[in-house]
mmCIF file of C-alpha atoms and ligand atoms in Angstrom:
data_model
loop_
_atom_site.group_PDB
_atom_site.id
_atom_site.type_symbol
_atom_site.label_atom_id
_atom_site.label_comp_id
_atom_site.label_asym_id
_atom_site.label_seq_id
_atom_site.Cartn_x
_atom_site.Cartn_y
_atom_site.Cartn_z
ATOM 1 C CA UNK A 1 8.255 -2.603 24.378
ATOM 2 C CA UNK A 2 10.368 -1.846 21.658
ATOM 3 C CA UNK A 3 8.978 -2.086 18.426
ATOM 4 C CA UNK A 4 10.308 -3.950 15.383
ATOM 5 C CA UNK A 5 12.142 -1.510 13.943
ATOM 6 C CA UNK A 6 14.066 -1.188 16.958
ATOM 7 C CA UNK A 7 15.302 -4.545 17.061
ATOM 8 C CA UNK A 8 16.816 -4.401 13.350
ATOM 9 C CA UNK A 9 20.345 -4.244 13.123
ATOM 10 C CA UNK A 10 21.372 -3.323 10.128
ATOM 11 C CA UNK A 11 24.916 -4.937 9.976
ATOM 12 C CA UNK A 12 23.583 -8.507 10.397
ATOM 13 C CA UNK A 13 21.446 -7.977 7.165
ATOM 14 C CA UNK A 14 22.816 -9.959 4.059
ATOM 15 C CA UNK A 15 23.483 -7.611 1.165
ATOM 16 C CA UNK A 16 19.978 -7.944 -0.514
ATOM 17 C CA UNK A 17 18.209 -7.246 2.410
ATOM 18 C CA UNK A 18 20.186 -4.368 3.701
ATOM 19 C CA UNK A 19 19.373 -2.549 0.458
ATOM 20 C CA UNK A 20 15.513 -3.072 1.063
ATOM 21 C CA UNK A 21 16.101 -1.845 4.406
ATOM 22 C CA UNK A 22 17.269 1.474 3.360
ATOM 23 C CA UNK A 23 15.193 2.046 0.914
ATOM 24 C CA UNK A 24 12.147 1.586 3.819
ATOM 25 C CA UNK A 25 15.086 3.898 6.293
ATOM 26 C CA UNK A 26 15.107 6.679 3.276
ATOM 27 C CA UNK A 27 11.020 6.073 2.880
ATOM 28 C CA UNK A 28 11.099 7.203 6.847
ATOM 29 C CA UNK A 29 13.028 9.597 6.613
ATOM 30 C CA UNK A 30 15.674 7.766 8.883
ATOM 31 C CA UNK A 31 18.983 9.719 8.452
ATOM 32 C CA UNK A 32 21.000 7.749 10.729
ATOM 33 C CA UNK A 33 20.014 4.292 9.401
ATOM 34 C CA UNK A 34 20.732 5.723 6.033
ATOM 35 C CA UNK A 35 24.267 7.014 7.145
ATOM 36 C CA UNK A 36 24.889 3.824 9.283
ATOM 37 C CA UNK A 37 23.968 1.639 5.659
ATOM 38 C CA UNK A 38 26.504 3.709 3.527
ATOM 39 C CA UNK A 39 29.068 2.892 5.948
ATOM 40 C CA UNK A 40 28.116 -0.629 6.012
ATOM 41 C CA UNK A 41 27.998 -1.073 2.628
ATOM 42 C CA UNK A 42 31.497 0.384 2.055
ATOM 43 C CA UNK A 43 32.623 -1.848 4.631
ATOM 44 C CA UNK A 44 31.881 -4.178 2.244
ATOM 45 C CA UNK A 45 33.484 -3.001 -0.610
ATOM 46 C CA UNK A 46 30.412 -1.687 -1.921
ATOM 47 C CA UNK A 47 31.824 0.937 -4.052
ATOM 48 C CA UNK A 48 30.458 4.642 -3.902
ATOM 49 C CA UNK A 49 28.683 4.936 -7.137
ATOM 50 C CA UNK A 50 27.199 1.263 -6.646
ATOM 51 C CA UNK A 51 25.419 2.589 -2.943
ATOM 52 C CA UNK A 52 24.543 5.963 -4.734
ATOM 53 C CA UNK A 53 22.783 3.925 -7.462
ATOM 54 C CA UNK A 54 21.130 1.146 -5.652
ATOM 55 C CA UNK A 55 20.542 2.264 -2.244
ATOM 56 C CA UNK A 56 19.712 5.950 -2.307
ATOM 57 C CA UNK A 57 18.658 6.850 -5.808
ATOM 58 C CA UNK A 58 16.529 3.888 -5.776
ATOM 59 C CA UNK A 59 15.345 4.549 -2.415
ATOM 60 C CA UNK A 60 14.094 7.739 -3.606
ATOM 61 C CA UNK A 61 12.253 6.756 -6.727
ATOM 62 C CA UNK A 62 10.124 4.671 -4.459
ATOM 63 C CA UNK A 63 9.634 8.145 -2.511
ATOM 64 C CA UNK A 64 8.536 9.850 -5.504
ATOM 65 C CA UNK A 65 6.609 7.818 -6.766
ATOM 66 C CA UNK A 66 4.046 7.544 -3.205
ATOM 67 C CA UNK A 67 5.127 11.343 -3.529
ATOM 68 C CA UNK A 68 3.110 11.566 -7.601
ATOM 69 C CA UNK A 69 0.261 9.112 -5.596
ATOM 70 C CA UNK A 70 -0.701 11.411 -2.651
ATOM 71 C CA UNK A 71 0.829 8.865 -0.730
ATOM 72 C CA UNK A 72 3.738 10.828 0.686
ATOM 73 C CA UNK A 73 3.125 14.820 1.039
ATOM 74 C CA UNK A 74 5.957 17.259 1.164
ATOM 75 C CA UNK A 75 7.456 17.055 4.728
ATOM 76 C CA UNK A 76 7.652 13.379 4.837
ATOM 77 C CA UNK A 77 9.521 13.939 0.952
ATOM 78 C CA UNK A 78 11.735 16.771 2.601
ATOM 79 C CA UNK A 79 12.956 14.059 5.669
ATOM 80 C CA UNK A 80 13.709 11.869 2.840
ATOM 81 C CA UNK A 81 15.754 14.050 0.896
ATOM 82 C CA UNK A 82 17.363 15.106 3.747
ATOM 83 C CA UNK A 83 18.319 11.564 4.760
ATOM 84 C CA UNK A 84 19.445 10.895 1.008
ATOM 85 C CA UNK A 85 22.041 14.155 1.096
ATOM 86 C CA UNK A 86 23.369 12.348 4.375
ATOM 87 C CA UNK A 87 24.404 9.377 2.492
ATOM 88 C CA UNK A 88 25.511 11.541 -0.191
ATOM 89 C CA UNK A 89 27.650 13.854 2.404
ATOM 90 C CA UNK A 90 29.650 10.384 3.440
ATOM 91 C CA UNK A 91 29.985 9.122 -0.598
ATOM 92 C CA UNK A 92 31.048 12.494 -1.698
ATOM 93 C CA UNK A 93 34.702 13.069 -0.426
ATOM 94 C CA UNK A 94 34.862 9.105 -2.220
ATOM 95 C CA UNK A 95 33.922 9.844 -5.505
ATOM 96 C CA UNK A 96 35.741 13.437 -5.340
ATOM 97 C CA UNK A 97 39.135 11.805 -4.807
ATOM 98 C CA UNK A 98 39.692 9.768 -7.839
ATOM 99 C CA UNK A 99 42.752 11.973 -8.869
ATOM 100 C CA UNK A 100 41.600 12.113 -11.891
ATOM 101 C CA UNK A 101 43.869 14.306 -14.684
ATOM 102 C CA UNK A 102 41.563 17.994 -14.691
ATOM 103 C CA UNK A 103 38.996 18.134 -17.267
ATOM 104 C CA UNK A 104 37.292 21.114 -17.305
ATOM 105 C CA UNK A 105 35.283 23.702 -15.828
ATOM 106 C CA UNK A 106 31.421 23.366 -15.134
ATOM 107 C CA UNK A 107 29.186 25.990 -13.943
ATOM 108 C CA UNK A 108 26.044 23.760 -12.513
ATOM 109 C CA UNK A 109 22.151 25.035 -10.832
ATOM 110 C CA UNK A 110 19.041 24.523 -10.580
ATOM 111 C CA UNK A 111 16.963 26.565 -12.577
ATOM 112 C CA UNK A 112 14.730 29.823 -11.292
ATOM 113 C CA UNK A 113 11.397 28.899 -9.936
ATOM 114 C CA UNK A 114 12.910 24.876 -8.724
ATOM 115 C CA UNK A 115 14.336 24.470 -5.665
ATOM 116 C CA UNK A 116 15.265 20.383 -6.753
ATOM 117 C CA UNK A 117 19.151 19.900 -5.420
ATOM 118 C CA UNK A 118 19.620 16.239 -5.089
ATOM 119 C CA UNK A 119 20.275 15.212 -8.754
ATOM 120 C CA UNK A 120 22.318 18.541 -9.279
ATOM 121 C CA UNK A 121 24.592 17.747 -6.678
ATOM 122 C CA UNK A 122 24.951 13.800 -7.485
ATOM 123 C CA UNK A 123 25.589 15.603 -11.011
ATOM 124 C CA UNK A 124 28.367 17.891 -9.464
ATOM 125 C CA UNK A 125 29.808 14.835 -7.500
ATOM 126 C CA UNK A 126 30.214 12.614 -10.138
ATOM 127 C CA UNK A 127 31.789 15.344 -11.743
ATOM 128 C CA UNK A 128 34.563 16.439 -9.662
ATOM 129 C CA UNK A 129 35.408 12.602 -9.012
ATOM 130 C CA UNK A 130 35.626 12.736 -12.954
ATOM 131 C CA UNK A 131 38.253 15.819 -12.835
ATOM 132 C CA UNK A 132 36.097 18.075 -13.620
ATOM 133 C CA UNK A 133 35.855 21.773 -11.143
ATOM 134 C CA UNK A 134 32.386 22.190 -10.331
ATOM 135 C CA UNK A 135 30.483 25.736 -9.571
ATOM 136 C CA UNK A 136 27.894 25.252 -8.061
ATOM 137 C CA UNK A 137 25.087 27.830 -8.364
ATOM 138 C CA UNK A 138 22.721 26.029 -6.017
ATOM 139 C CA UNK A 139 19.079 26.411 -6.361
ATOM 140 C CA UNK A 140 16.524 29.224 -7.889
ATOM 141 C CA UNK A 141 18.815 30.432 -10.149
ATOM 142 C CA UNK A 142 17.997 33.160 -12.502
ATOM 143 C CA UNK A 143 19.266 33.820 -16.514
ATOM 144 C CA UNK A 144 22.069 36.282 -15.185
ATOM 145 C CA UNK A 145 23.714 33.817 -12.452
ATOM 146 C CA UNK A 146 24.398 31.417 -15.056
ATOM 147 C CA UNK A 147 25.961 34.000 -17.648
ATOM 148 C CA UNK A 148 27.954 35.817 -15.311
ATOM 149 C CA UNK A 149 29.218 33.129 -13.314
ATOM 150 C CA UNK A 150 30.388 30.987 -16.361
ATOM 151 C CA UNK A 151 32.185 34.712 -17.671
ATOM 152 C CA UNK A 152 33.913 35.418 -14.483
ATOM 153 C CA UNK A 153 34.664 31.781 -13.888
ATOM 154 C CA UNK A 154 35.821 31.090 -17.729
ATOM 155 C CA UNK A 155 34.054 27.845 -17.415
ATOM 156 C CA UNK A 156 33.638 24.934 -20.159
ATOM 157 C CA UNK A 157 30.525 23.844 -19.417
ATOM 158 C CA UNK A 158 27.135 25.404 -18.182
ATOM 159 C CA UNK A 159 24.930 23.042 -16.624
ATOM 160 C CA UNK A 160 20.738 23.637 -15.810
ATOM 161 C CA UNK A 161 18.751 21.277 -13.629
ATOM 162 C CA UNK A 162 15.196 21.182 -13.471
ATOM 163 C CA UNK A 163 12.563 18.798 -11.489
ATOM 164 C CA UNK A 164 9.689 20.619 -12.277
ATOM 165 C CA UNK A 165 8.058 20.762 -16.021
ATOM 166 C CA UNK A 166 6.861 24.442 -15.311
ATOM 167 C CA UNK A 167 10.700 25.294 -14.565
ATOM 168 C CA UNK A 168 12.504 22.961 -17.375
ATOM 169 C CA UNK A 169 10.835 25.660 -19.963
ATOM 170 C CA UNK A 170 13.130 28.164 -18.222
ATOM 171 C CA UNK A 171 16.077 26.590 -19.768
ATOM 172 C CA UNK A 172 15.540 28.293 -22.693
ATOM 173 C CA UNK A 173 15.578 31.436 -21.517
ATOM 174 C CA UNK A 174 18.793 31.150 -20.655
ATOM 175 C CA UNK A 175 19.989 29.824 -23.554
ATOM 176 C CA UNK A 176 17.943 32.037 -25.727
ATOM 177 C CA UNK A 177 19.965 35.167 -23.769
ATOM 178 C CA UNK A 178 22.974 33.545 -24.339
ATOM 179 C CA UNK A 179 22.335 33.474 -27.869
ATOM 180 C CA UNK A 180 20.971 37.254 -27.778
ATOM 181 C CA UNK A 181 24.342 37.753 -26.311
ATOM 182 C CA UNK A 182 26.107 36.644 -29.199
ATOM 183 C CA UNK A 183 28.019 33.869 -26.029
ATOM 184 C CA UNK A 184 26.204 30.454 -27.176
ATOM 185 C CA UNK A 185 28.845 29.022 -28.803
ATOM 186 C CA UNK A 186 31.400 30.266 -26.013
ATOM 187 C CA UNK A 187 29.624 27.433 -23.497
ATOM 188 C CA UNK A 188 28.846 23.557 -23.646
ATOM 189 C CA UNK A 189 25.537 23.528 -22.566
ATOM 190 C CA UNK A 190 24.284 20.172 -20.444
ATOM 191 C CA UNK A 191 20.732 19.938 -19.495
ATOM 192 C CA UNK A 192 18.954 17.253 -17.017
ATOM 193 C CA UNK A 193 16.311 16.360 -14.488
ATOM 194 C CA UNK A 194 13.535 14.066 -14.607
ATOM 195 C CA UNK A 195 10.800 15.492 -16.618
ATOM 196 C CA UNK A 196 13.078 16.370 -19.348
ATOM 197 C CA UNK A 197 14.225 14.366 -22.638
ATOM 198 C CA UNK A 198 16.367 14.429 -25.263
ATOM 199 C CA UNK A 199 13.798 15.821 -27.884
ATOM 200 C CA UNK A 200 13.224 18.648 -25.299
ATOM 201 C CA UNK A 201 17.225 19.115 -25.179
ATOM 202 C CA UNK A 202 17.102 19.832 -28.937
ATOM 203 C CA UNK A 203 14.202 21.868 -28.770
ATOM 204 C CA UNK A 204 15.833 24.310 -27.049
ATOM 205 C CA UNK A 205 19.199 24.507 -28.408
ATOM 206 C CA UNK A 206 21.101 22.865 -25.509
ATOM 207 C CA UNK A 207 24.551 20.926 -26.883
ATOM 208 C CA UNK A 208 22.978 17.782 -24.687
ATOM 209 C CA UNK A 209 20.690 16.736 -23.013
ATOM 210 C CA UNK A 210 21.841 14.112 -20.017
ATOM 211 C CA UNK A 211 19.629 11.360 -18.406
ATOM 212 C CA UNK A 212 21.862 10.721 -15.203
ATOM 213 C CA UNK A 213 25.091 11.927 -13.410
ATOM 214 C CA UNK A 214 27.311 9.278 -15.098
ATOM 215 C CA UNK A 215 26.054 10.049 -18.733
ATOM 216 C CA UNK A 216 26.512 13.669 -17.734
ATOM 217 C CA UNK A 217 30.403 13.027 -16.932
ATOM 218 C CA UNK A 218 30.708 11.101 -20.224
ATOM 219 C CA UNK A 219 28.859 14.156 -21.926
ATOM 220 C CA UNK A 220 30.631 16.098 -20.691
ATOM 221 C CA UNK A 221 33.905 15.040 -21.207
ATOM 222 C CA UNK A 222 33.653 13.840 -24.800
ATOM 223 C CA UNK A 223 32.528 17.520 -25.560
ATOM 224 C CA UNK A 224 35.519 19.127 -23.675
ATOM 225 C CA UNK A 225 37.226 16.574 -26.192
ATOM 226 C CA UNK A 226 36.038 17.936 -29.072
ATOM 227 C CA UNK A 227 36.611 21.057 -28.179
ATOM 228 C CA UNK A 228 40.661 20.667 -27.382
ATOM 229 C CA UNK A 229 40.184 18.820 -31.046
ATOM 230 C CA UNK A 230 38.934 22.042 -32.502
ATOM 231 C CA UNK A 231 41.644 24.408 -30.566
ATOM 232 C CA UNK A 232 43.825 22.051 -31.758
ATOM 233 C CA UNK A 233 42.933 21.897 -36.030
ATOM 234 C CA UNK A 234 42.355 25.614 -35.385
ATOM 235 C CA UNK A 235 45.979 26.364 -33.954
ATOM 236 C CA UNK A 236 48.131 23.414 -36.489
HETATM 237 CO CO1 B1M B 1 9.386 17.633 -5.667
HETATM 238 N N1 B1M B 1 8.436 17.078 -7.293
HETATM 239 N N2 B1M B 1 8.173 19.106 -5.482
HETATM 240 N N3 B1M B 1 10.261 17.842 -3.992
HETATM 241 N N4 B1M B 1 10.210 15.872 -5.902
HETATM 242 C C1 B1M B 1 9.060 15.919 -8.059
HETATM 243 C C2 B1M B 1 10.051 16.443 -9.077
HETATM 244 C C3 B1M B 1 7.773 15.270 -8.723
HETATM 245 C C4 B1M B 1 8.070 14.533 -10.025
HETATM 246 C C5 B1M B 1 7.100 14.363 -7.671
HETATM 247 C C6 B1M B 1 5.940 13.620 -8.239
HETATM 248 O O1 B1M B 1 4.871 14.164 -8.369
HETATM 249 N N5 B1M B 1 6.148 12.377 -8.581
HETATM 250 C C7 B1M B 1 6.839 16.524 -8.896
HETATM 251 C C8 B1M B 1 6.978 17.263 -10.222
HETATM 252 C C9 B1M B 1 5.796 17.027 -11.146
HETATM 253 C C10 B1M B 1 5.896 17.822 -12.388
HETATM 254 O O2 B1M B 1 6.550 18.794 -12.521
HETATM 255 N N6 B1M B 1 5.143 17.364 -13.352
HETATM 256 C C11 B1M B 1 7.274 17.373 -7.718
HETATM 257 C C12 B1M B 1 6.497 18.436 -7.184
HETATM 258 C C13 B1M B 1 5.109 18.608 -7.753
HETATM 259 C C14 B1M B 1 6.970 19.287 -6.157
HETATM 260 C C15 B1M B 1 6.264 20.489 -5.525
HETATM 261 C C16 B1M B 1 5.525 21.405 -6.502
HETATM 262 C C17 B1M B 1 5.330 19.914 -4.436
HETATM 263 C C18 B1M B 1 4.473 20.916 -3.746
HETATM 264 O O3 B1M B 1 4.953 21.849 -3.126
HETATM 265 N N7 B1M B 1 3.200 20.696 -3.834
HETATM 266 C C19 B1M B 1 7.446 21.219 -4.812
HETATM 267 C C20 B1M B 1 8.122 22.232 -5.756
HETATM 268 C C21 B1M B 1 9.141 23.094 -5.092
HETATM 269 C C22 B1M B 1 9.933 23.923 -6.081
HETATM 270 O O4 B1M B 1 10.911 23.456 -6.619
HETATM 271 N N8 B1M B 1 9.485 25.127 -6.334
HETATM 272 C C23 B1M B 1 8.366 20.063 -4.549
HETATM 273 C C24 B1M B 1 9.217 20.013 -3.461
HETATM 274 C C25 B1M B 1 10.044 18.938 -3.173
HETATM 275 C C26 B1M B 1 10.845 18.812 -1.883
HETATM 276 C C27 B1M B 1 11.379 20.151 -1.345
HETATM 277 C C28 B1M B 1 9.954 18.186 -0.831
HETATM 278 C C29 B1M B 1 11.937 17.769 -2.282
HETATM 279 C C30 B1M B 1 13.231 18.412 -2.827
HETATM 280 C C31 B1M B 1 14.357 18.378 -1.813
HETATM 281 C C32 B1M B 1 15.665 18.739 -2.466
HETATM 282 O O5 B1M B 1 15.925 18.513 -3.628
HETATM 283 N N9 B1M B 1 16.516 19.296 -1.647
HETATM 284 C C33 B1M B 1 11.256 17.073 -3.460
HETATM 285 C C34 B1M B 1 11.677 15.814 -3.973
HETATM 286 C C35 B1M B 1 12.771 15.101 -3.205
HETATM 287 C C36 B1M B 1 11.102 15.250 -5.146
HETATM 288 C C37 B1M B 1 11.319 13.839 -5.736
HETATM 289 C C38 B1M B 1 10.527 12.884 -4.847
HETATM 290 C C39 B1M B 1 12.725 13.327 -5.847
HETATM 291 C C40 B1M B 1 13.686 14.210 -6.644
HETATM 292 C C41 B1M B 1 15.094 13.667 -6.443
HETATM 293 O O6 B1M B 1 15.848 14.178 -5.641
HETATM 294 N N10 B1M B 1 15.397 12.540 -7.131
HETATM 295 C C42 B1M B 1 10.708 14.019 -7.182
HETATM 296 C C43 B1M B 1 10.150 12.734 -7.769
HETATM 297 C C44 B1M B 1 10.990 12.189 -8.876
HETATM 298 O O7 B1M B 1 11.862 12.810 -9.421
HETATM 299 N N11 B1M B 1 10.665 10.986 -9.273
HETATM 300 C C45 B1M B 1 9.867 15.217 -7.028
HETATM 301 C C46 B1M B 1 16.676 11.847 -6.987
HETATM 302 C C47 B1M B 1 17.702 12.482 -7.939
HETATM 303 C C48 B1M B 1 19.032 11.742 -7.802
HETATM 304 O O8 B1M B 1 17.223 12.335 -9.248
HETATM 305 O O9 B1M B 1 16.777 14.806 -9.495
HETATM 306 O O10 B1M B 1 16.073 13.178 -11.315
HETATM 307 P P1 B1M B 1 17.020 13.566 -10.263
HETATM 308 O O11 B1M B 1 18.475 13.750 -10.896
HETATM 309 C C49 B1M B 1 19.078 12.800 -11.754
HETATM 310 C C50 B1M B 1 18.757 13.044 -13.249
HETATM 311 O O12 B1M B 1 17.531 13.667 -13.476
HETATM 312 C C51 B1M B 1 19.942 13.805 -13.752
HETATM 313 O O13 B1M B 1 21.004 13.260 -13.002
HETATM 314 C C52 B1M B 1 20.558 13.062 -11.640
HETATM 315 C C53 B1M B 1 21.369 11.982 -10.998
HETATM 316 O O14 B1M B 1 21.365 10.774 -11.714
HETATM 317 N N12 B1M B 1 20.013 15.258 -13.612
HETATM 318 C C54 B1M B 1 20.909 16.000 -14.333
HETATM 319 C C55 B1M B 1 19.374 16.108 -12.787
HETATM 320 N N13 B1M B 1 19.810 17.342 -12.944
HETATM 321 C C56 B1M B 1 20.759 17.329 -13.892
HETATM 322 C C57 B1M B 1 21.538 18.355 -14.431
HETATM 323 C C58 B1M B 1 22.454 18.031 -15.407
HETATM 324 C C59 B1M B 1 22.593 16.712 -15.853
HETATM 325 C C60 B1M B 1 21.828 15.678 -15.323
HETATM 326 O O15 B1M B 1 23.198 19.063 -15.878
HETATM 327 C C61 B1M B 1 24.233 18.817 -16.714
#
């Protein structure tokens, strides 16, 4: 007999409901549910940022939260995440195409030691839809990736991600070598990820720090502002 998930269909669901469904889908780990919501949802007229928001990154705070409780336990978390990129994967090509006018360049990881991805790449998404060009340095990432990626790529912008709080102290070793380097100053510098604030941000000389992807695009682009400003005074 089929059991009660089976019989759900998920396009029948009012609004409200379907939300609470994916949330459960993204709980379990359910990648096609989740992928079958986004498109539902679009259908709709849901726009991208709105299903990124309310379905998946809200699906996975309930996931981290069992996660923190011994509730969930890594594999189950993995499925999850997995299941969240899917949703991401369909939103992405969405919020890329904005044609917005080019910003900036942004070199973005994870930090060494943290293998987090999810809010990097929502970070890098919202980005790009934004105008910005987005590196991206992926996960693990030591001092030197950051440095010589941002050289060779002449990028604006260096951003660090970090999930865990023994990785977020990491940050500063890359800024402190960027400093040692006599570079700081050549780089905006755009921290984020859950365990970190902006009192940490200050601590450890980063320009900003940013709570989510869309106050990372406003960041962002208000400092690439300043900057043409300054090139500007400097050059008149
Ligand atoms: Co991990 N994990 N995890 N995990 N995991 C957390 C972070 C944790 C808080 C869970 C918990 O206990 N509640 C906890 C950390 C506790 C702490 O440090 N005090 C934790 C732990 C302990 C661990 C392991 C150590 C577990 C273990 O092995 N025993 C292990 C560590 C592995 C490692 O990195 N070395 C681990 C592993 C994993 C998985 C692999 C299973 C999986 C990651 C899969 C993946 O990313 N591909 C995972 C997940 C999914 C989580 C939670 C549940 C969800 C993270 C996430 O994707 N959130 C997380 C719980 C939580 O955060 N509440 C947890 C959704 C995402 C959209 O939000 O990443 O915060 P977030 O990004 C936001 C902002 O923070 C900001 O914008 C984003 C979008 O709005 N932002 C930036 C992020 N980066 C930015 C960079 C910027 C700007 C803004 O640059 C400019």
């Amino acid at each position: 007999m089929a059991d009660e998930e089976d019989d759900i269909i998920l396009a029948d669901l009012p609004d409200d409901e379907l939300l609470l469904q994916m949330h459960d889908d993204l709980y379990d780990g359910l990648k096609d549910e989740i992928e079958e919501g986004v498109r539902i949802l679009l259908d709709r007229g849901w726009t991208p940022y709105d299903i990124l928001t309310q379905a998946l990154v809200a699906g996975m705070t309930i996931v981290g939260n069992d996660f923190r409780d011994g509730i969930l336990f890594v594999p189950e978390v993995l499925l999850a995440a997995n299941a969240m990129k899917a949703g991401m994967a369909i939103l992405k090509p969405l919020l890329v195409e904005t044609g917005a006018p080019r910003q900036g360049k942004m070199v973005i990881g994870t930090v060494k030691g943290d293998i987090h991805d999810i809010g990097k790449n929502l970070v890098g998404m919202m980005m790009e839809g934004a105008g910005f060009e987005i590196v991206d340095l992926g996960i693990n990432n030591p001092v030197e990736n950051y440095i010589e990626t941002a050289q060779r790529e002449e990028a604006d912008i260096i951003g660090m991600s970090a999930l865990l709080t023994t990785t977020m102290p990491y940050m500063k070793v890359v800024i402190d070598t960027m400093v040692e380097q006599g570079i700081r100053d050549d780089y905006i510098v755009l921290v984020g990820g859950a365990p970190l604030n902006e009192e940490f941000g200050r601590a450890i000389g980063a320009d900003a720090y940013c709570r989510d992807a869309a106050v990372a695009v406003e960041t962002a682009k208000e400092f690439i502002a300043r900057k043409h400003n300054q090139r500007a005074a400097a050059a008149g």
